[in-house]
Short mmCIF file of C-alpha atoms in Angstrom, two decimals:
data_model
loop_
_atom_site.label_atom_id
_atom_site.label_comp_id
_atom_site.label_asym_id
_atom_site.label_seq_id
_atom_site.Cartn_x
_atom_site.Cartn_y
_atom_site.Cartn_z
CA UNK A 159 -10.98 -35.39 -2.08
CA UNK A 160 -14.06 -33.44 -2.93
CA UNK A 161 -16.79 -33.23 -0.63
CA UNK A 162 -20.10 -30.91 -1.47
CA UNK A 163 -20.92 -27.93 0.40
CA UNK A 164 -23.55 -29.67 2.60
CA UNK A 165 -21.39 -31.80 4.12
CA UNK A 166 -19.35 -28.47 5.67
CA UNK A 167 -19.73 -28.54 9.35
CA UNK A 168 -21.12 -25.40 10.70
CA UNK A 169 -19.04 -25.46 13.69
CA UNK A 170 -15.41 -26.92 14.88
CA UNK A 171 -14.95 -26.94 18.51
CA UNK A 172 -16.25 -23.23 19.46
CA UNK A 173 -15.63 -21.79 15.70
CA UNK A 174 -18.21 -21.17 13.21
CA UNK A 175 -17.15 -22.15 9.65
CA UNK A 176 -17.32 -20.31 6.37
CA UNK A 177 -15.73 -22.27 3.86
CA UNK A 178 -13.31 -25.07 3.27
CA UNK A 179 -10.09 -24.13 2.11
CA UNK A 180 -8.34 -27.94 1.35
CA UNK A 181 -8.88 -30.88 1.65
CA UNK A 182 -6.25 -34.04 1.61
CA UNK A 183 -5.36 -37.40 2.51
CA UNK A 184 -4.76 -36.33 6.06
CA UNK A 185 -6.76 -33.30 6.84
CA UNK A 186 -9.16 -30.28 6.09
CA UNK A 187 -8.43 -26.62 6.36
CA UNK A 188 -11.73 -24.50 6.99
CA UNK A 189 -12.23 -20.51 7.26
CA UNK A 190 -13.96 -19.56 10.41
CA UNK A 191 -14.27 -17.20 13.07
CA UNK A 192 -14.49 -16.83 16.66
CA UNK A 193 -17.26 -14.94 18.12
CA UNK A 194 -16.97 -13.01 21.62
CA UNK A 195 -18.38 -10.41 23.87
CA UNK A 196 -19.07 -7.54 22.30
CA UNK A 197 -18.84 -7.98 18.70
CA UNK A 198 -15.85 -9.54 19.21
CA UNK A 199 -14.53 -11.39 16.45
CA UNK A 200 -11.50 -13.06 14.77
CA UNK A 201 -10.45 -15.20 11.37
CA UNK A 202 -9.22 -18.65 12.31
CA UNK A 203 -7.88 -21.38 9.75
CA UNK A 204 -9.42 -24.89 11.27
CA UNK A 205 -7.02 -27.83 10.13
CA UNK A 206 -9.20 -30.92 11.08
CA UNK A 207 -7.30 -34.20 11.33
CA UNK A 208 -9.66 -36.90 9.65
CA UNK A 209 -11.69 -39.40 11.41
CA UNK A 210 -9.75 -42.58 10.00
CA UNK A 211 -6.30 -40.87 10.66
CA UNK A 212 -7.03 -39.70 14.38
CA UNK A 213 -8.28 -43.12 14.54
CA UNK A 214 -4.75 -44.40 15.36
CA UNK A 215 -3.87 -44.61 19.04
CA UNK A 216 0.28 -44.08 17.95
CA UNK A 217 -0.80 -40.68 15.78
CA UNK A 218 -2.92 -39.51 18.74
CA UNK A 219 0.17 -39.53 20.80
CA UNK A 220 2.36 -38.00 18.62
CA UNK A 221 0.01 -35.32 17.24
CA UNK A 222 -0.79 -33.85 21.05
CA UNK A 223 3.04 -33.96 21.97
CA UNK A 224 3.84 -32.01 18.46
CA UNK A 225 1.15 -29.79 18.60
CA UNK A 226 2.03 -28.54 22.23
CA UNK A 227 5.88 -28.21 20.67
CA UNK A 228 4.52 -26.01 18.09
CA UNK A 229 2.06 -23.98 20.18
CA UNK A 230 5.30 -22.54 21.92
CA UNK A 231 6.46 -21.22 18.76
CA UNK A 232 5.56 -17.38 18.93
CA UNK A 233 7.28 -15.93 15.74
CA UNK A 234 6.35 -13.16 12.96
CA UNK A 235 7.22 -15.90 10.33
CA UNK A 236 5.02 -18.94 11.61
CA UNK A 237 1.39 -18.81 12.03
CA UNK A 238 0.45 -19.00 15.33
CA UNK A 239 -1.34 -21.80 16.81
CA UNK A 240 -4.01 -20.76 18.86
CA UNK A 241 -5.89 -24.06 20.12
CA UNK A 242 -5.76 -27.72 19.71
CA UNK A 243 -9.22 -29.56 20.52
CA UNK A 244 -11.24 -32.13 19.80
CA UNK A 245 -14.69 -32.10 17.61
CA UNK A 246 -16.63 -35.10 17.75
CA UNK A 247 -14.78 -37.80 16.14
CA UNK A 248 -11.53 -36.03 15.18
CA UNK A 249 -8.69 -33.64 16.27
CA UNK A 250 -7.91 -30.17 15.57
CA UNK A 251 -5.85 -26.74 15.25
CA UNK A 252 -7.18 -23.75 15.45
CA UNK A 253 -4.29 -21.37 13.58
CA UNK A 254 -3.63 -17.74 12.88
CA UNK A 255 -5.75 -17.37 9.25
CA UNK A 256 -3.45 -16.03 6.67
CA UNK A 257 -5.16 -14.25 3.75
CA UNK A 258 -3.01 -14.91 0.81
CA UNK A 259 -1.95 -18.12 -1.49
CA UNK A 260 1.16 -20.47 -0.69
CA UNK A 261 4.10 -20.71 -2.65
CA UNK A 262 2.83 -23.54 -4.66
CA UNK A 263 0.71 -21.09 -6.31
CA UNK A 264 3.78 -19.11 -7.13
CA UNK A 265 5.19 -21.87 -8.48
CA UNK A 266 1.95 -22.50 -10.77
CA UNK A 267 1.89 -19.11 -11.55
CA UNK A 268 6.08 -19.65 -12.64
CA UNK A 269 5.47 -22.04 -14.90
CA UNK A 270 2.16 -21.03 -16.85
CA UNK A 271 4.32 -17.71 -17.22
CA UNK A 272 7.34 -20.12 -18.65
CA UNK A 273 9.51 -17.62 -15.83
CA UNK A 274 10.42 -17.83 -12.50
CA UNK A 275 9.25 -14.68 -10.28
CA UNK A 276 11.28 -11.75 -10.00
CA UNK A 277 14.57 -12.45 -8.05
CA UNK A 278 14.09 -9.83 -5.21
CA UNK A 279 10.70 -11.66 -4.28
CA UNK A 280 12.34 -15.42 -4.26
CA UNK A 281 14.89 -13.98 -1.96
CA UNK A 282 12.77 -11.82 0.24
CA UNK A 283 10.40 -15.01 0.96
CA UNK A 284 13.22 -17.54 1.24
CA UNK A 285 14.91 -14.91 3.88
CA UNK A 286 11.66 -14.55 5.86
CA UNK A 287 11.19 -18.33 5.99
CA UNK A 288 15.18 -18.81 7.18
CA UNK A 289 14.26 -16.56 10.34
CA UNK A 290 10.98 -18.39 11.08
CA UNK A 291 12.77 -21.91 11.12
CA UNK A 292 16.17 -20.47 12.57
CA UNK A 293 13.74 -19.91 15.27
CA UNK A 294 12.19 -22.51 16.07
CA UNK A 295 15.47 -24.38 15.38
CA UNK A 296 16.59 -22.91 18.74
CA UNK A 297 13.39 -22.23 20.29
CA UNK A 298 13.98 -23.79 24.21
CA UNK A 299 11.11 -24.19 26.71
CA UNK A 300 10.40 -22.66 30.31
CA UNK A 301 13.30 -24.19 32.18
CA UNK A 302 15.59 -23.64 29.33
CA UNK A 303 15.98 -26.90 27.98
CA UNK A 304 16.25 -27.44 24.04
CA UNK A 305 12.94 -28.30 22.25
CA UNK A 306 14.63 -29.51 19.20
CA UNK A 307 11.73 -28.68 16.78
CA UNK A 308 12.55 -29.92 13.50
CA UNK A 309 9.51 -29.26 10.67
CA UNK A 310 10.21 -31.91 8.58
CA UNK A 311 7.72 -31.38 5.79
CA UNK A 312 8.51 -27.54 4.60
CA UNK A 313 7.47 -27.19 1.16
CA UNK A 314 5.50 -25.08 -1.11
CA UNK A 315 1.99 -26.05 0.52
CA UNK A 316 3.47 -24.92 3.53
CA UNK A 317 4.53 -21.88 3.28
CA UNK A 318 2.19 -19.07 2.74
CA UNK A 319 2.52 -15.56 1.38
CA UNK A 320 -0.05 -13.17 2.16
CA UNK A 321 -1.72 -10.03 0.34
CA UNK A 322 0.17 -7.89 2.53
CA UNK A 323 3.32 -9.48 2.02
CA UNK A 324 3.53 -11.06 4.93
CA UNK A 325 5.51 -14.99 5.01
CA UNK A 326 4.50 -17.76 7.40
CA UNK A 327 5.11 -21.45 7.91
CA UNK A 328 2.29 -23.66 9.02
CA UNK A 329 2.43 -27.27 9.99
CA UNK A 330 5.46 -27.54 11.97
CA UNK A 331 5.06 -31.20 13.85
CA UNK A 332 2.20 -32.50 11.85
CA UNK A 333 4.94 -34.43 9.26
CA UNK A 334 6.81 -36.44 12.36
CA UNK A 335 3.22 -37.17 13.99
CA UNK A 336 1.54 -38.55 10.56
CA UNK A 337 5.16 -40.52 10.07
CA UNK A 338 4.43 -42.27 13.21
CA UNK A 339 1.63 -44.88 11.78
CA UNK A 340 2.18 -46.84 9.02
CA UNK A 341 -1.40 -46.10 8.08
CA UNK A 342 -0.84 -42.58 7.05
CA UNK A 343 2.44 -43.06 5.04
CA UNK A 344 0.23 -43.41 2.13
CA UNK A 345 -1.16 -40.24 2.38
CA UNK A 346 1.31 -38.05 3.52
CA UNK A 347 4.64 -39.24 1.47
CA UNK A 348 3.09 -38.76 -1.65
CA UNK A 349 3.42 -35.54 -3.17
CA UNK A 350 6.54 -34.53 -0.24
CA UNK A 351 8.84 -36.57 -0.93
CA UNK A 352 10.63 -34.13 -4.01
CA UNK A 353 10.96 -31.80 -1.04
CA UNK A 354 12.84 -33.88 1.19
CA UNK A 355 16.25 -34.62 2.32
CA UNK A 356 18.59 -37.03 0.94
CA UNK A 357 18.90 -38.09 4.59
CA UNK A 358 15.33 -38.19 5.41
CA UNK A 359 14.70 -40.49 2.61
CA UNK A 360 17.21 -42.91 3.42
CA UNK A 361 15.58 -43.10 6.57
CA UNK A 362 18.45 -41.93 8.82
CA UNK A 363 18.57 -39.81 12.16
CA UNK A 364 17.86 -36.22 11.14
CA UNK A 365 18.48 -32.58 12.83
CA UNK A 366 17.80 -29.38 11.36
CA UNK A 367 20.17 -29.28 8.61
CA UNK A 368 17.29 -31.30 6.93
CA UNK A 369 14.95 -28.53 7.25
CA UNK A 370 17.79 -26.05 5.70
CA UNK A 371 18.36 -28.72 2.39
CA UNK A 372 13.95 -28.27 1.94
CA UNK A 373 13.98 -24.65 1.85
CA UNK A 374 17.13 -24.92 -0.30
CA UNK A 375 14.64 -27.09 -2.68
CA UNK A 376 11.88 -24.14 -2.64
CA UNK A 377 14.56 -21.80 -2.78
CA UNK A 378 15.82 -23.33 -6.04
CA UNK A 379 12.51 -23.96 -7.44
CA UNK A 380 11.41 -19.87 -7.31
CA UNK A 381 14.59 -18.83 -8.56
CA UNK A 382 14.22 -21.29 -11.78
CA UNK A 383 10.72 -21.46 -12.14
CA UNK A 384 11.15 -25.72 -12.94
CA UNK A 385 11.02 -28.84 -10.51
CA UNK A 386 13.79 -29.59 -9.07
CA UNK A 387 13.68 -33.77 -7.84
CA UNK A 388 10.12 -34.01 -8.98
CA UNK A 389 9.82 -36.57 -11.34
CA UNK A 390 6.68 -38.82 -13.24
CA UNK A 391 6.80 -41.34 -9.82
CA UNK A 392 7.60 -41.43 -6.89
CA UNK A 393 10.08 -44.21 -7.32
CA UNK A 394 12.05 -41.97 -9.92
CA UNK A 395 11.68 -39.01 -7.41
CA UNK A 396 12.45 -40.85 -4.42
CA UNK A 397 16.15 -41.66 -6.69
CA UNK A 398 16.73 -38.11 -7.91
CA UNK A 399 16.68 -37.38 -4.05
CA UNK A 400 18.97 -39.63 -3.43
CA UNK A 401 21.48 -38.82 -6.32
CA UNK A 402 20.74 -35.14 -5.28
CA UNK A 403 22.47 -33.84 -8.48
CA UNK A 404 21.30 -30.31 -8.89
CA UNK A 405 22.10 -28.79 -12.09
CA UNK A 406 23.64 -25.09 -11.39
CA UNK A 407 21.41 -21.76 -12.51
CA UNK A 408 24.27 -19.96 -13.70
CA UNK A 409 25.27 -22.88 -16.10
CA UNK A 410 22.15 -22.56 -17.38
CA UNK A 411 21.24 -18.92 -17.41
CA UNK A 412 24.42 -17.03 -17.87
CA UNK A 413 22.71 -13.95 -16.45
CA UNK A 414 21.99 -15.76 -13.35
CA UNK A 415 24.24 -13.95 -10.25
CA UNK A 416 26.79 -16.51 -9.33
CA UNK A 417 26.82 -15.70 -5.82
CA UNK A 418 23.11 -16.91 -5.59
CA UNK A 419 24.28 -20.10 -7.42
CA UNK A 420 26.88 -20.49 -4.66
CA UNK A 421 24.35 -19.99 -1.84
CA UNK A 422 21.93 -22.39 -3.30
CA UNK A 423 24.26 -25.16 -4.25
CA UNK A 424 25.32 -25.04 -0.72
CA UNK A 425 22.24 -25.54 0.69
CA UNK A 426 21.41 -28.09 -1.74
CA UNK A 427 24.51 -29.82 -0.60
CA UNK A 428 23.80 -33.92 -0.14
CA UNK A 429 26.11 -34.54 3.12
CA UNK A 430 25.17 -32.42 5.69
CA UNK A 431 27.88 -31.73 6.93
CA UNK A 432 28.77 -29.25 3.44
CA UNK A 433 25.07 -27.37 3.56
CA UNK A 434 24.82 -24.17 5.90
CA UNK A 435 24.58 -25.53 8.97
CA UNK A 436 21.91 -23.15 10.32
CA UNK A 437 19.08 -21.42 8.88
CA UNK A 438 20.12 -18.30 10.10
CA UNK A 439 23.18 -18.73 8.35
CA UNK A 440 21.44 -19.20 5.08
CA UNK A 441 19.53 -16.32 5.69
CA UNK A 442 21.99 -14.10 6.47
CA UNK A 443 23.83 -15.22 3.00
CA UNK A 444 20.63 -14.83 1.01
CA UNK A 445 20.39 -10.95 2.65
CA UNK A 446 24.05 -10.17 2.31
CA UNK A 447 23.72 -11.22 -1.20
CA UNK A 448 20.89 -8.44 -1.42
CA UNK A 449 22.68 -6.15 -0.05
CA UNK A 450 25.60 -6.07 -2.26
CA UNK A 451 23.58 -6.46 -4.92
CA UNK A 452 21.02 -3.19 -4.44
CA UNK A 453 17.96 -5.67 -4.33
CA UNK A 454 15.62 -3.62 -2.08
CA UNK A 455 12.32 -5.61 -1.34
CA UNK A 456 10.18 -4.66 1.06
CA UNK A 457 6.88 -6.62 3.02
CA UNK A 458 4.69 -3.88 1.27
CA UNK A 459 5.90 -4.63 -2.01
CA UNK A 460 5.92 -7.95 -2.29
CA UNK A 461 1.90 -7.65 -0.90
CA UNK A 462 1.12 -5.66 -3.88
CA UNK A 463 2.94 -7.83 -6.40
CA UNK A 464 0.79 -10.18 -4.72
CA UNK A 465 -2.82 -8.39 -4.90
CA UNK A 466 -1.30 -7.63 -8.81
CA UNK A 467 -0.69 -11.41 -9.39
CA UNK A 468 -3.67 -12.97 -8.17
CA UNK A 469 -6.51 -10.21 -7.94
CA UNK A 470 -8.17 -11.78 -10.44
CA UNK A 471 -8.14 -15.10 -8.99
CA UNK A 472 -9.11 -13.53 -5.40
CA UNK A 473 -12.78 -13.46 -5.64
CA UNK A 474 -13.14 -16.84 -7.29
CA UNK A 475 -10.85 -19.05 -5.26
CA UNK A 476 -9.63 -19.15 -1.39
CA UNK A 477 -5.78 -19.48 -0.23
CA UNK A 478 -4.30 -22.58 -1.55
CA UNK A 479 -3.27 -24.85 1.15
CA UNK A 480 -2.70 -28.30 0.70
CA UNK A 481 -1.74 -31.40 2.35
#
């Protein structure tokens, strides 16, 4: 969806806007800032829930009740959620404004290269993303109870990497909430379903393990620099997630460590009950694995491979964030 630059709103709710970011089926993302006393003044990212989507009394619902989920979730690895509000006709979030591209433009930048990015960096952001959603995996309210956040939607779009080498997750709730109306399906399947579960596809009951199988599909995609379940429609995707028959790295790269092979394939696992049954325990095998294998990687590194990669770019084009 392409919109001109006259039809940018100059405010959101008590933000002033600068540019638009994205737009999709279900939202827009918007640059802006927050003004204050004294000069005060701070970068937001304004997702804006479209008119025709908020429309939906059974969305409504959902969104609030995910939202205030997700605006409990205080980690270094998820971008904080600030507000939600209301602007005219439509919802919104006002989030923590990450300056930096997501990991589908790592991918992108993997396969114009015909190479996946170095190894240290696939591991270091896969890592950073296990603690953020080990997390909020076990995240419990006031009174102690459970809040059983599952994200449901992480993929590339979703998971940003910024200048300074910083790695957040955005979105948490928002996939569950647009799942709720049959008049969104449309436009928020398409395009996620390569990075779901074989469990969440078949429609069944699902608990974080689902969330660990996702990352295992990003994970997989940096380290080989290739698709994993997408295929040419969403019919033939929708089946390779179903057979779930990932082809091993070292097989095919005989340089490829094959303790990372292990730790992939197991998250990759179909049944559930064979993947890493945590996050944190995914993590913690992705950082052993570093360990014993002398792959230092800092935040400050992977910031300047970053500004190296895409300083070019920079000036010309905002963050990619997607729906």
């Amino acid at each position: 969806m392409n919109r001109s630059m006259s039809s940018m709103p100059q405010t959101i709710g008590p933000y002033t806007v600068l540019e638009r970011i994205s737009a999709g089926g279900m939202a827009e993302v918007y640059k802006a800032k927050q003004l204050g006393v004294e000069g005060f003044e701070r970068l937001v990212a304004i997702k804006r829930i479209l008119p025709h989507i908020a429309s939906d009394p059974e969305f409504i619902a959902m969104f609030q009740a995910e939202a205030k989920l997700a605006v409990q979730l205080t980690h270094g690895n998820i971008a904080q959620i600030y507000k939600l509000g209301r602007h005219e006709d439509s919802f919104y979030i006002a989030l923590e404004y990450v300056d930096g591209r997501d990991v589908g433009a790592l991918l992108e930048y993997s396969q114009k290269r015909g190479k996946p990015i170095p190894l240290h960096y696939a591991c270091y952001i896969i890592a950073r993303c296990c603690e953020g959603l080990d997390y909020a995996h076990h995240k419990r309210d006031k009174d102690g109870k459970p809040l059983n956040v599952i994200h449901r939607d992480i993929s590339p779009p979703n998971i940003l990497v910024s200048y300074e080498g910083e790695v957040k997750l955005i979105d948490f709730g928002l996939a569950k909430a647009a799942s709720s109306s049959i008049h969104t399906q449309a436009g928020i399947i398409k395009g996620k379903l390569a990075y779901m579960s074989p469990e969440q596809v078949r429609g069944d009951k699902l608990d974080h393990r689902s969330d660990v199988f996702a990352i295992g599909v990003v994970f997989y995609e940096l380290l080989s620099g290739k698709r994993l379940f997408r295929r040419a429609s969403d019919l033939d995707t929708y089946q390779a997630v179903r057979d779930c028959a990932v082809p091993s790295l070292a097989a095919e790269n005989p340089h490829f460590p094959k303790r990372l092979d292990e730790i992939v394939l197991e998250s990759l696992a179909r049944e559930p009950d064979k993947r890493y049954q945590t996050a944190g325990e995914l993590g913690n095998a992705i950082q052993e694995f570093m360990f014993r294998q002398n792959l230092v990687c800092r935040g400050e590194q992977l910031g300047e491979w970053m500004r190296r990669v895409f300083q070019t770019k920079r000036a010309k084009a905002p963050p990619a964030r997607k729906e």
